Short mmCIF file of C-alpha atoms and ligand atoms in Angstrom, two decimals:
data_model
loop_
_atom_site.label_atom_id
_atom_site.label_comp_id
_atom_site.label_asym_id
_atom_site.label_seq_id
_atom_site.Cartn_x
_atom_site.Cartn_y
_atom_site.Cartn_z
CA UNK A 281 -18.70 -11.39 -23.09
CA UNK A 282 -14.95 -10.38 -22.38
CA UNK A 283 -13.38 -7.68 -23.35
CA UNK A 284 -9.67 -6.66 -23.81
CA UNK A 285 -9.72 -5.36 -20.19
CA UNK A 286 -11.10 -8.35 -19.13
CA UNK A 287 -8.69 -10.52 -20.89
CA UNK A 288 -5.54 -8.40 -19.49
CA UNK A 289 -6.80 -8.62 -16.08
CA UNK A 290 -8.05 -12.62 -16.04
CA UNK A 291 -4.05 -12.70 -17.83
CA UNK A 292 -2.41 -11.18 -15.35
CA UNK A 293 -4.24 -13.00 -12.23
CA UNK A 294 -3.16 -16.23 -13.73
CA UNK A 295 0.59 -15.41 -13.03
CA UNK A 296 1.24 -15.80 -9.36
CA UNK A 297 3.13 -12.61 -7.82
CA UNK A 298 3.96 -12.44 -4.47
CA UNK A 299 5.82 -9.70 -2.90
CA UNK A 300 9.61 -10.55 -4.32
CA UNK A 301 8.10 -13.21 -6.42
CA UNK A 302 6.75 -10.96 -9.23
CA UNK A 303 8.98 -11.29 -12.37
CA UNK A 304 6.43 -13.31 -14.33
CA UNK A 305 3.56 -10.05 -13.89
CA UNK A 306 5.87 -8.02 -14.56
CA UNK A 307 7.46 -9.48 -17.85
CA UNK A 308 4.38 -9.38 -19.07
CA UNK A 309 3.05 -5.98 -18.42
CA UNK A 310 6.42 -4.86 -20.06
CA UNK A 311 4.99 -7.08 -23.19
CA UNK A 312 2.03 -5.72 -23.18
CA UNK A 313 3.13 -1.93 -23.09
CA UNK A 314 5.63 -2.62 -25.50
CA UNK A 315 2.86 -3.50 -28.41
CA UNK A 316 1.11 -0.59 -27.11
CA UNK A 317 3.32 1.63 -28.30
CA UNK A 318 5.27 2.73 -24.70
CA UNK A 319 8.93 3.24 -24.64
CA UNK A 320 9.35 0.71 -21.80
CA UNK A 321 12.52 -0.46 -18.99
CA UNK A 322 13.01 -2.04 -16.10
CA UNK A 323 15.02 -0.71 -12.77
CA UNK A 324 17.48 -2.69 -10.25
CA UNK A 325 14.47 -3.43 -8.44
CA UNK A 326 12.08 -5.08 -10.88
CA UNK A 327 9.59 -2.45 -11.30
CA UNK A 328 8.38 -1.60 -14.79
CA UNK A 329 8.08 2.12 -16.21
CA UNK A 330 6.59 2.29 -19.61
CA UNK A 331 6.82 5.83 -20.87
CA UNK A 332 4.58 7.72 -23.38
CA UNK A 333 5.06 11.68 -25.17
CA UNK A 334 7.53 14.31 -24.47
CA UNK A 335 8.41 16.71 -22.17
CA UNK A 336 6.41 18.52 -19.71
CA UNK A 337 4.32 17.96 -17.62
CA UNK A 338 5.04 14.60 -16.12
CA UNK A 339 2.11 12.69 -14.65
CA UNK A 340 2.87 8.94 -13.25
CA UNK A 341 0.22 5.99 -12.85
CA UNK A 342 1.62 3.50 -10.34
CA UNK A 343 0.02 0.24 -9.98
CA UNK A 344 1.75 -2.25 -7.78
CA UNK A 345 2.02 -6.05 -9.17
CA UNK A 346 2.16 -7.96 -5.97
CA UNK A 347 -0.19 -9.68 -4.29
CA UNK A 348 -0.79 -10.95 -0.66
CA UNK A 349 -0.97 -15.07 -0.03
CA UNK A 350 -4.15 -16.07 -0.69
CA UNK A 351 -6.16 -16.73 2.81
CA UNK A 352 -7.15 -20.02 3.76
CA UNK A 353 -11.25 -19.41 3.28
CA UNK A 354 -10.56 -19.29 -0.58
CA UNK A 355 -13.78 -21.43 -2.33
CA UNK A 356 -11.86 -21.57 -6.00
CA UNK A 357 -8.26 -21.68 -7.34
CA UNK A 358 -7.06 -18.11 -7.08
CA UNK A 359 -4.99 -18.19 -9.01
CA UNK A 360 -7.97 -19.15 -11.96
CA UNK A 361 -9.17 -16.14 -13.13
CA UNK A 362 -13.55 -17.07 -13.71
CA UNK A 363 -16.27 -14.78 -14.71
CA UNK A 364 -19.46 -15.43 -13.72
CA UNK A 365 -22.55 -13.37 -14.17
CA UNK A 366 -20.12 -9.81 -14.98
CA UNK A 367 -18.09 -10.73 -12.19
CA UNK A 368 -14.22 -11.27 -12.33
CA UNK A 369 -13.08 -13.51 -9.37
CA UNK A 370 -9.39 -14.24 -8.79
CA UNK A 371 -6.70 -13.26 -6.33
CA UNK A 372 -5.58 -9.52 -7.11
CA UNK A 373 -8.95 -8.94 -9.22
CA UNK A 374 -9.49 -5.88 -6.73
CA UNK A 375 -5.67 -5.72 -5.38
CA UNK A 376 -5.04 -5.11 -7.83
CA UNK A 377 -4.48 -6.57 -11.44
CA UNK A 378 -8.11 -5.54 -12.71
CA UNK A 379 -7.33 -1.52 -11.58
CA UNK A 380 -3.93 -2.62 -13.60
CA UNK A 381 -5.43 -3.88 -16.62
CA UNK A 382 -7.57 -0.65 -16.43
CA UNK A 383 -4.55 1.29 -16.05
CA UNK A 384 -3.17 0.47 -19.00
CA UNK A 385 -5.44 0.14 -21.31
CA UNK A 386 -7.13 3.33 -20.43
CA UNK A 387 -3.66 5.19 -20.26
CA UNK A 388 -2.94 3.88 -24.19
CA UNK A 389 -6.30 4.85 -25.18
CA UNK A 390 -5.26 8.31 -24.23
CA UNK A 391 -1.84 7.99 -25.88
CA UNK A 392 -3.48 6.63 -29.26
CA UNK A 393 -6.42 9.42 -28.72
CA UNK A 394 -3.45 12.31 -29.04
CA UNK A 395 -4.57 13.45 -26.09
CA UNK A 396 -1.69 13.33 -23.97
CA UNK A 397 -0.13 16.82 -23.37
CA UNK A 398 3.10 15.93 -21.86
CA UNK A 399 4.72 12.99 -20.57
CA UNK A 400 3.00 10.04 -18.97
CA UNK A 401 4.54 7.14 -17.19
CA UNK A 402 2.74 3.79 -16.06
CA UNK A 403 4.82 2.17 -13.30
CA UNK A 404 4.40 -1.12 -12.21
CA UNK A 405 5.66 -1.13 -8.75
CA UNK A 406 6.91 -4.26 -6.61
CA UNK A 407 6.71 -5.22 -2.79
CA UNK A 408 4.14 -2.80 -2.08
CA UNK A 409 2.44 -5.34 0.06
CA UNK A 410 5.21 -5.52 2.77
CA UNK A 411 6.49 -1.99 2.32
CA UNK A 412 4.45 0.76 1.08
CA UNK A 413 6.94 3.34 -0.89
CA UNK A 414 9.81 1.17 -0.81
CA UNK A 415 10.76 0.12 -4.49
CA UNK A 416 8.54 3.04 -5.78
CA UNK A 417 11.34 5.46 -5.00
CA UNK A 418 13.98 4.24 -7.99
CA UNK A 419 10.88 4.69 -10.74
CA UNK A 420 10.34 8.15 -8.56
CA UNK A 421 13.45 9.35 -8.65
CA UNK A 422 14.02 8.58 -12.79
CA UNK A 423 10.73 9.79 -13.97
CA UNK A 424 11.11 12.63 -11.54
CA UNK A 425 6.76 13.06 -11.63
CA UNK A 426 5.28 16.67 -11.42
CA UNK A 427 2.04 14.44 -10.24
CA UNK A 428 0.99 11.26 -9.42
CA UNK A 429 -2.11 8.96 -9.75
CA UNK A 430 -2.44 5.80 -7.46
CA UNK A 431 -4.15 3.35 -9.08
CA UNK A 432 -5.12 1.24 -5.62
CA UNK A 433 -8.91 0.10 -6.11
CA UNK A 434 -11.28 3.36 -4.89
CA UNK A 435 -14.81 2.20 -5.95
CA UNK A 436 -14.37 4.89 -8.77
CA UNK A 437 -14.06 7.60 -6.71
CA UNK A 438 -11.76 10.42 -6.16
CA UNK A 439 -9.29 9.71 -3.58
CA UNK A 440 -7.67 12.24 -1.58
CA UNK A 441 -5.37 10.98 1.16
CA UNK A 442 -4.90 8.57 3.62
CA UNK A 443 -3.83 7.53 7.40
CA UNK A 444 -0.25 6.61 7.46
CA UNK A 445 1.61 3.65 9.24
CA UNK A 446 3.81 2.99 11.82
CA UNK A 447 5.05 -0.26 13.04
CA UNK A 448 6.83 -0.24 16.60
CA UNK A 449 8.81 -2.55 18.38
CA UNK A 450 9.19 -2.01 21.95
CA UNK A 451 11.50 -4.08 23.46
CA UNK A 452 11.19 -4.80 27.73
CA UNK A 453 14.32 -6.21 29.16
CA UNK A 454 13.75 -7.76 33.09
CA UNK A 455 15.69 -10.59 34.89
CA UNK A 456 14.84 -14.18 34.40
CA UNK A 457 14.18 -16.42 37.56
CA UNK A 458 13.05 -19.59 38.82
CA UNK A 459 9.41 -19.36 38.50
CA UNK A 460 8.82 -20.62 42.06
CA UNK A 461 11.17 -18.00 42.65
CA UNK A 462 9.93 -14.99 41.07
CA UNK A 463 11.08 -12.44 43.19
CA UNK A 464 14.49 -12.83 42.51
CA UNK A 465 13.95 -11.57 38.59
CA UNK A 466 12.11 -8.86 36.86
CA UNK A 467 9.27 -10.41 34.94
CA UNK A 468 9.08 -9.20 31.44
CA UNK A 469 5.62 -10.06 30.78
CA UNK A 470 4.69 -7.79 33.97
CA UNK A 471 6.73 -5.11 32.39
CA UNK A 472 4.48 -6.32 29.08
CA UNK A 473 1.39 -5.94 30.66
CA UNK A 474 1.98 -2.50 32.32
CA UNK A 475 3.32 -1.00 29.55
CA UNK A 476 -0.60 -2.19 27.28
CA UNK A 477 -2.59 -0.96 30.70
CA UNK A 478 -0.76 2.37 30.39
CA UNK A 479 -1.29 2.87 26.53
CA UNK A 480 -5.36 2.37 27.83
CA UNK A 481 -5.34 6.05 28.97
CA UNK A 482 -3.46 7.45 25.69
CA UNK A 483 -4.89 10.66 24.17
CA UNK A 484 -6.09 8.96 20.87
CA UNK A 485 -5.63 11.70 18.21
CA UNK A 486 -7.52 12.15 15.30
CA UNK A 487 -8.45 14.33 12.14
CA UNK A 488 -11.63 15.30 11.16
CA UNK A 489 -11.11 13.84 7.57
CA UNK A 490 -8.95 10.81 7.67
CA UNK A 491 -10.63 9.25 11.21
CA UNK A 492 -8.63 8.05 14.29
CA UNK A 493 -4.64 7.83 15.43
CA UNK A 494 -5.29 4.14 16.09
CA UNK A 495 -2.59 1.91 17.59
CA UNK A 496 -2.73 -1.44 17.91
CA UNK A 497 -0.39 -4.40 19.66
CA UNK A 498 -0.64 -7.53 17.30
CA UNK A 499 2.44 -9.40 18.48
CA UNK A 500 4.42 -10.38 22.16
CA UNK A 501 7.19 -12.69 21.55
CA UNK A 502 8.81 -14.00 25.00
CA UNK A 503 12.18 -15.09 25.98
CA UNK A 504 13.31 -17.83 26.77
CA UNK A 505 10.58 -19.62 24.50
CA UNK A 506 8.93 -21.63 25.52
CA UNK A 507 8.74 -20.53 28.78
CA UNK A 508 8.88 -23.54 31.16
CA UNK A 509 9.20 -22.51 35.16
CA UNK A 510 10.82 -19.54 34.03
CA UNK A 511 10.44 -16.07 34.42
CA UNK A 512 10.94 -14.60 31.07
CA UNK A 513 13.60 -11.99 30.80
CA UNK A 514 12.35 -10.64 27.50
CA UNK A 515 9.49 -9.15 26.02
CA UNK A 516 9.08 -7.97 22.65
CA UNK A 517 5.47 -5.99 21.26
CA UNK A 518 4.58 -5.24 17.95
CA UNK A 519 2.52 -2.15 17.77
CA UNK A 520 0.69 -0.80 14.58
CA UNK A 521 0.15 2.78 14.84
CA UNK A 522 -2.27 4.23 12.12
CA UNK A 523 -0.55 8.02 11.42
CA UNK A 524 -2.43 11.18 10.84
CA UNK A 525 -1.27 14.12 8.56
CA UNK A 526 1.73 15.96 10.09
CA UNK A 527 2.63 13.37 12.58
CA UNK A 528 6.37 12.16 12.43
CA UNK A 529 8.12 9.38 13.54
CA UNK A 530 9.30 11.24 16.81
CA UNK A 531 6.10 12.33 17.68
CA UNK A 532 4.63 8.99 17.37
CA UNK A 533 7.29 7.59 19.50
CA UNK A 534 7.27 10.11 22.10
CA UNK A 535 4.05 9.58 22.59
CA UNK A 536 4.79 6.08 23.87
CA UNK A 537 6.76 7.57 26.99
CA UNK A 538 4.07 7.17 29.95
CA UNK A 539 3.63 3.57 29.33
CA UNK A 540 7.17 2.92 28.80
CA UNK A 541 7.42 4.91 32.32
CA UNK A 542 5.09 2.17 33.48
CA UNK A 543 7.04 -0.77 32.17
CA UNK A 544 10.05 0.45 33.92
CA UNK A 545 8.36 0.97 37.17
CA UNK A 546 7.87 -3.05 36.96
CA UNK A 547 11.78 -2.82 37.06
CA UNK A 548 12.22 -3.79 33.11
CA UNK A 549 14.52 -1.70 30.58
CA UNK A 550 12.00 -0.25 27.81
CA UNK A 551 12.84 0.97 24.85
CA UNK A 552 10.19 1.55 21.81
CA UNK A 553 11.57 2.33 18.04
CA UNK A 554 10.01 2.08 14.48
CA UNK A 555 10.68 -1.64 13.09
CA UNK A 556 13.21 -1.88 10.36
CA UNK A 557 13.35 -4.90 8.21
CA UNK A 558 15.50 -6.22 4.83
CA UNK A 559 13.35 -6.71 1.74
CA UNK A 560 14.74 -8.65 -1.66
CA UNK A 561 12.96 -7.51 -5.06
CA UNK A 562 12.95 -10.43 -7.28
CA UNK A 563 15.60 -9.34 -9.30
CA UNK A 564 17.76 -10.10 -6.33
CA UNK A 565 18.44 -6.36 -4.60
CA UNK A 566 18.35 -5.91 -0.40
CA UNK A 567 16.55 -2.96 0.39
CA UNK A 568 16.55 -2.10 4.31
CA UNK A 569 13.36 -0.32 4.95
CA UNK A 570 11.75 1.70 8.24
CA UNK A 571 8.59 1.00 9.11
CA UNK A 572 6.83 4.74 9.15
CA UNK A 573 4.34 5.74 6.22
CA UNK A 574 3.19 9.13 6.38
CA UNK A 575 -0.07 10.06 6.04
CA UNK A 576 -1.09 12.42 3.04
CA UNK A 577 -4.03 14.92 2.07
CA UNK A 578 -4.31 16.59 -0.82
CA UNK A 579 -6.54 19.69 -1.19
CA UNK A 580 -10.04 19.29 -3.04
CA UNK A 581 -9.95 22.36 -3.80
CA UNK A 582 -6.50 22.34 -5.09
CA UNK A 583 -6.05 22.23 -9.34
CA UNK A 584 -4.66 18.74 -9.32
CA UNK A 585 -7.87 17.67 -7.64
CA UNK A 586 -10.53 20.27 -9.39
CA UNK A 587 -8.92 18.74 -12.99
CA UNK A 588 -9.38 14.91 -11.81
CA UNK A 589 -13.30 15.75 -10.71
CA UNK A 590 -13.80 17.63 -13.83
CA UNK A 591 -12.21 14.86 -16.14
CA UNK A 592 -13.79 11.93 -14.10
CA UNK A 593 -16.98 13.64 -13.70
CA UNK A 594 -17.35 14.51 -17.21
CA UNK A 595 -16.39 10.72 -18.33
CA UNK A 596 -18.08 8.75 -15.75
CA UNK A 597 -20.65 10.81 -14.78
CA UNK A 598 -20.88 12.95 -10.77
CA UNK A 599 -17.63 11.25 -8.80
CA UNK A 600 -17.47 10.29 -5.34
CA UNK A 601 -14.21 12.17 -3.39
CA UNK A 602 -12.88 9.99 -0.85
CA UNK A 603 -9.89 8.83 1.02
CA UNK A 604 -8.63 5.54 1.53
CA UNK A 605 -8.80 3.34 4.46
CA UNK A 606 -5.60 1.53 4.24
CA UNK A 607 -1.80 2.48 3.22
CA UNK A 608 -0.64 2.85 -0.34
CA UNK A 609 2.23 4.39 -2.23
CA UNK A 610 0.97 7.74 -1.91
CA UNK A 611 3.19 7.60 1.46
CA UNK A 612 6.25 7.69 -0.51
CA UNK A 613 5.00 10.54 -3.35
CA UNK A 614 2.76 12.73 -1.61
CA UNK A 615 3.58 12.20 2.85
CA UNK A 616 7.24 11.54 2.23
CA UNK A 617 8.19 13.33 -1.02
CA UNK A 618 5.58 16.07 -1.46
CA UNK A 619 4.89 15.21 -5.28
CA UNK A 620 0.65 16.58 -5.15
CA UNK A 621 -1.49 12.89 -5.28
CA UNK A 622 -4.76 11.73 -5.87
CA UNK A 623 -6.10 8.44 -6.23
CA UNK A 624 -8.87 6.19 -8.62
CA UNK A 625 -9.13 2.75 -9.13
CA UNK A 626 -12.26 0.21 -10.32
CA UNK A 627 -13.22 -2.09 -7.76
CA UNK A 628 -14.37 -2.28 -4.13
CA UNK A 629 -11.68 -1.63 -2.00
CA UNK A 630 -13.55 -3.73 1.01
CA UNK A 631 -12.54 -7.00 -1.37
CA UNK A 632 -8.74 -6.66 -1.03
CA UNK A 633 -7.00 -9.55 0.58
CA UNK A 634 -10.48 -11.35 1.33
CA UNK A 635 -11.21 -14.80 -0.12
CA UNK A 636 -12.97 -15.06 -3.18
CA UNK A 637 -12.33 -11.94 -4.25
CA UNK A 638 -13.97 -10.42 -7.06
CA UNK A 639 -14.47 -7.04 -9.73
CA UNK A 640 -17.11 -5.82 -11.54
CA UNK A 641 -16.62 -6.15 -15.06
CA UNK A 642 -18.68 -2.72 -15.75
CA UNK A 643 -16.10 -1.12 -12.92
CA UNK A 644 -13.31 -1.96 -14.99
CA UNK A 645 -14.51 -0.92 -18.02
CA UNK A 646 -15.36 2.39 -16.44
CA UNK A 647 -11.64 2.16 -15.10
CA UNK A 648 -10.31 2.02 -18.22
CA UNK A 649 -12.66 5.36 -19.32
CA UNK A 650 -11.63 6.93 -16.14
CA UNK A 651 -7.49 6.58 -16.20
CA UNK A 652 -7.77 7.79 -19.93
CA UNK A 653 -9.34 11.18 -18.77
CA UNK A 654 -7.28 11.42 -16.38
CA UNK A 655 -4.07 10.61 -18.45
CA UNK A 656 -5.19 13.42 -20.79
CA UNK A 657 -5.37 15.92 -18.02
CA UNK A 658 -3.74 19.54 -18.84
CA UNK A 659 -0.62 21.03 -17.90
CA UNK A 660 -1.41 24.21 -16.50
CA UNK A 661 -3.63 22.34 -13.47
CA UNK A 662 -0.53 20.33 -12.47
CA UNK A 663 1.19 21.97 -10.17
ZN1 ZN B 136 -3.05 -2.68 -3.09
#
C-alpha cells in the first residue's frame, strides 16, 4: 500500500540530484509546497525556503536535496524508486529524500492542524554533500531562525550534536634528483613518511559524548607524476580530522607541529592548512569554501531539547537521544553560528551512501508524525 509519503519520497528519488546538479528536486519540492499552502522562493544558490505563519518564533527544517554518486555495488537502478515487502529502496531513500518527504508532509500537517505558533520555514538545502553549511548560510541569513531542526536520517531519535570536520592539506616541498642519485635531493616522500610516523604518537583527544578526535590521511599525490628514476620533489597529504566541541581551526592545526618538525628534519619545507575549494550551485554561483566544520552539542537538558523529547515522546512513543556519527548542517547553525539545534529524521542512518539503500515505510510514516510535533512546538521553549 503507498501512501502520500511514500509517493513524495519514491517522486523525488526518481529525479537524479547530485551535488550542483539538483534543479530538477528542487523544482519540484517548490511544487509541491506551493499546493500545500507555503509561501515559497528560491535564493542565488538554488536552495528552496517555503515559509508558513507569522511572526515569532522562527523554527527552520532543513533537508538537503543532493545526493552522493551511487557506488558501484548497486543490485537495482537507483535511481528506480521499488517497494518491496514495506521497504523503500532507491538512492537518497535514507540520504535523504524519504526524511524529506517526511519533512514536508509532516510540517503541512502541522500548518493545516493550526498548530503552528509562529513562523516555520522548510529549506531545501543544496551541496551539502561536498560542503556541509555552505549554501545553507543565504536561507540562514533570510529566515534569520531562532531554532533549527536537521532533518538528516536519526533512526527516530533525538539528536543532539555531532563531531565536526576538518580537511588538511599539508604540503612537503624537498629537492628532486636522479634516483640513482638520491643524495643530491631531498626526497619528499621521506619527508611524507616522517611526517605519518610522527602523527603515530599524537595525543588523540576526545569527548566523553561525541567519541574520538580522529584524523585520518586518505590521499598523497607526488610530483613529478609519475615518478620514473626520480626523486620526487613534492608531496601533498590529505588529512581528515574528525573535530570535537570547542576545537578551532588553529588548534587543530597547531596540533600538527611535531610531525611537521619531523618532515623538516628529512630536509623538506612543510606547511599544513585547512583545504579550500570552489563549489558551483546549479543555478550557476561560485562559492569558495574552507574545509573546517565545527562540532556542535546542544544541552539535553536545555528547553529546545526538553520540548523536542516531550513532543516526540508524546507522538511516537519513549525517544531515543543521540548524536550523529557523521557531519551535517548543524556545523553551520549550531558550531559556526550558535542558532540552538537538534536533530530527527526516519531512517537508519548506517544506510547512507551504501548500495541498495533502503527506508522503512513505517519510519517514514512515523517521520511525518514526528516533524509535525515538532513543527508545532511552543514559543516560550525556544530560546
Ligand atoms: Zn545527508
Amino acid at each position: 500500500m503507498s501512501t502520500a509519503v511514500v509517493e513524495l519520497a519514491a517522486a523525488l528519488i526518481s529525479l537524479h540530484s547530485p551535488s550542483s546538479g539538483e534543479r530538477a528536486v528542487a523544482d519540484r519540492c517548490g511544487e509541491e509546497l506551493r499546493e500545500l499552502g507555503f509561501r515559497v522562493s528560491v535564493d542565488d544558490d538554488g536552495n528552496v525556503l517555503a515559509e508558513v505563519g507569522e511572526g515569532s518564533p522562527r523554527l527552520l527544517f532543513d533537508g538537503h536535496i543532493d545526493t552522493v554518486a551511487a557506488n558501484p555495488n548497486w543490485s537495482r537502478d537507483p535511481l528506480e524508486p521499488a517497494l518491496e515487502d514495506n521497504w523503500l529502496y532507491g538512492l537518497g531513500s535514507v540520504d535523504m529524500k524519504g526524511p524529506i518527504a517526511a519533512m514536508i508532509l509532516g510540517v503541512a500537517d502541522a500548518a493545516a492542524g493550526g498548530k503552528i505558533a509562529g513562523t516555520v520555514g522548510v529549506s531545501l538545502s543544496t551541496l551539502e554533500e561536498v560542503l556541509e553549511g555552505a549554501t545553507l548560510a543565504s536561507v540562514v541569513r533570510r529566515f534569520q531562525p531562532d531554532a533549527v531542526i536537521i532533518a538528516e536520517p536519526s533512526d527516530l531519535r533525538l539528536m543532539l550534536g555531532q563531531r565536526g570536520r576538518a580537511e588538511i592539506t599539508v604540503d612537503l616541498r624537498g629537492i628532486a634528483a636522479h634516483a640513482a642519485f638520491p643524495e643530491r635531493g631531498v626526497n619528499a616522500l621521506d619527508a611524507a613518511a616522517a611526517f605519518l610516523c610522527a602523527l603515530g604518537d599524537r595525543d588523540e583527544p576526545t569527548d566523553p559524548v561525541l567519541g574520538r578526535g580522529i584524523l585520518v590521511a586518505t590521499e598523497a599525490v607526488t610530483e613529478p607524476m609519475p615518478g620514473v628514476s626520480v626523486v620526487p620533489s613534492r608531496a601533498r597529504l590529505r588529512l581528515d580530522r574528525r573535530t570535537l566541541p570547542g576545537e578551532s581551526a588553529a588548534a587543530v592545526l597547531a596540533e600538527l607541529t611535531p610531525a611537521l618538525d619531523a618532515a623538516r628534519a628529512v630536509g623538506a619545507h612543510a606547511s599544513a592548512t585547512i583545504s579550500a575549494g570552489e563549489l558551483t550551485t546549479y543555478t550557476g554561483r561560485r562559492l569558495q569554501g574552507e574545509r573546517f566544520l565545527p562540532a556542535w552539542q546542544t544541552p539535553a537538558d536545555g528547553s529546545l531539547a526538553q520540548a523536542a523529547q516531550r513532543a516526540l515522546s508524546a507522538t511516537l512513543g519513549a525517544v531515543e537521544v543521540s548524536h550523529y556519527g557523521f557531519c551535517t548542517n548543524g556545523s553551520l547553525t549550531a558550531g559556526q553560528l550558535g542558532i540552538p539545534t537538534i536533530g530527527f529524521g526516519p531512517g537508519d542512518p548506517q544506510q547512507a551512501h551504501q548500495a541498495d539503500e533502503h527506508i522503512a515505510v513505517d519510519d517514514l510514516e512515523c517521520g511525518r508524525i514526528g516533524f509535525s510535533a515538532l513543527a508545532a512546538i511552543q514559543p516560550e521553549v525556544i530560546p
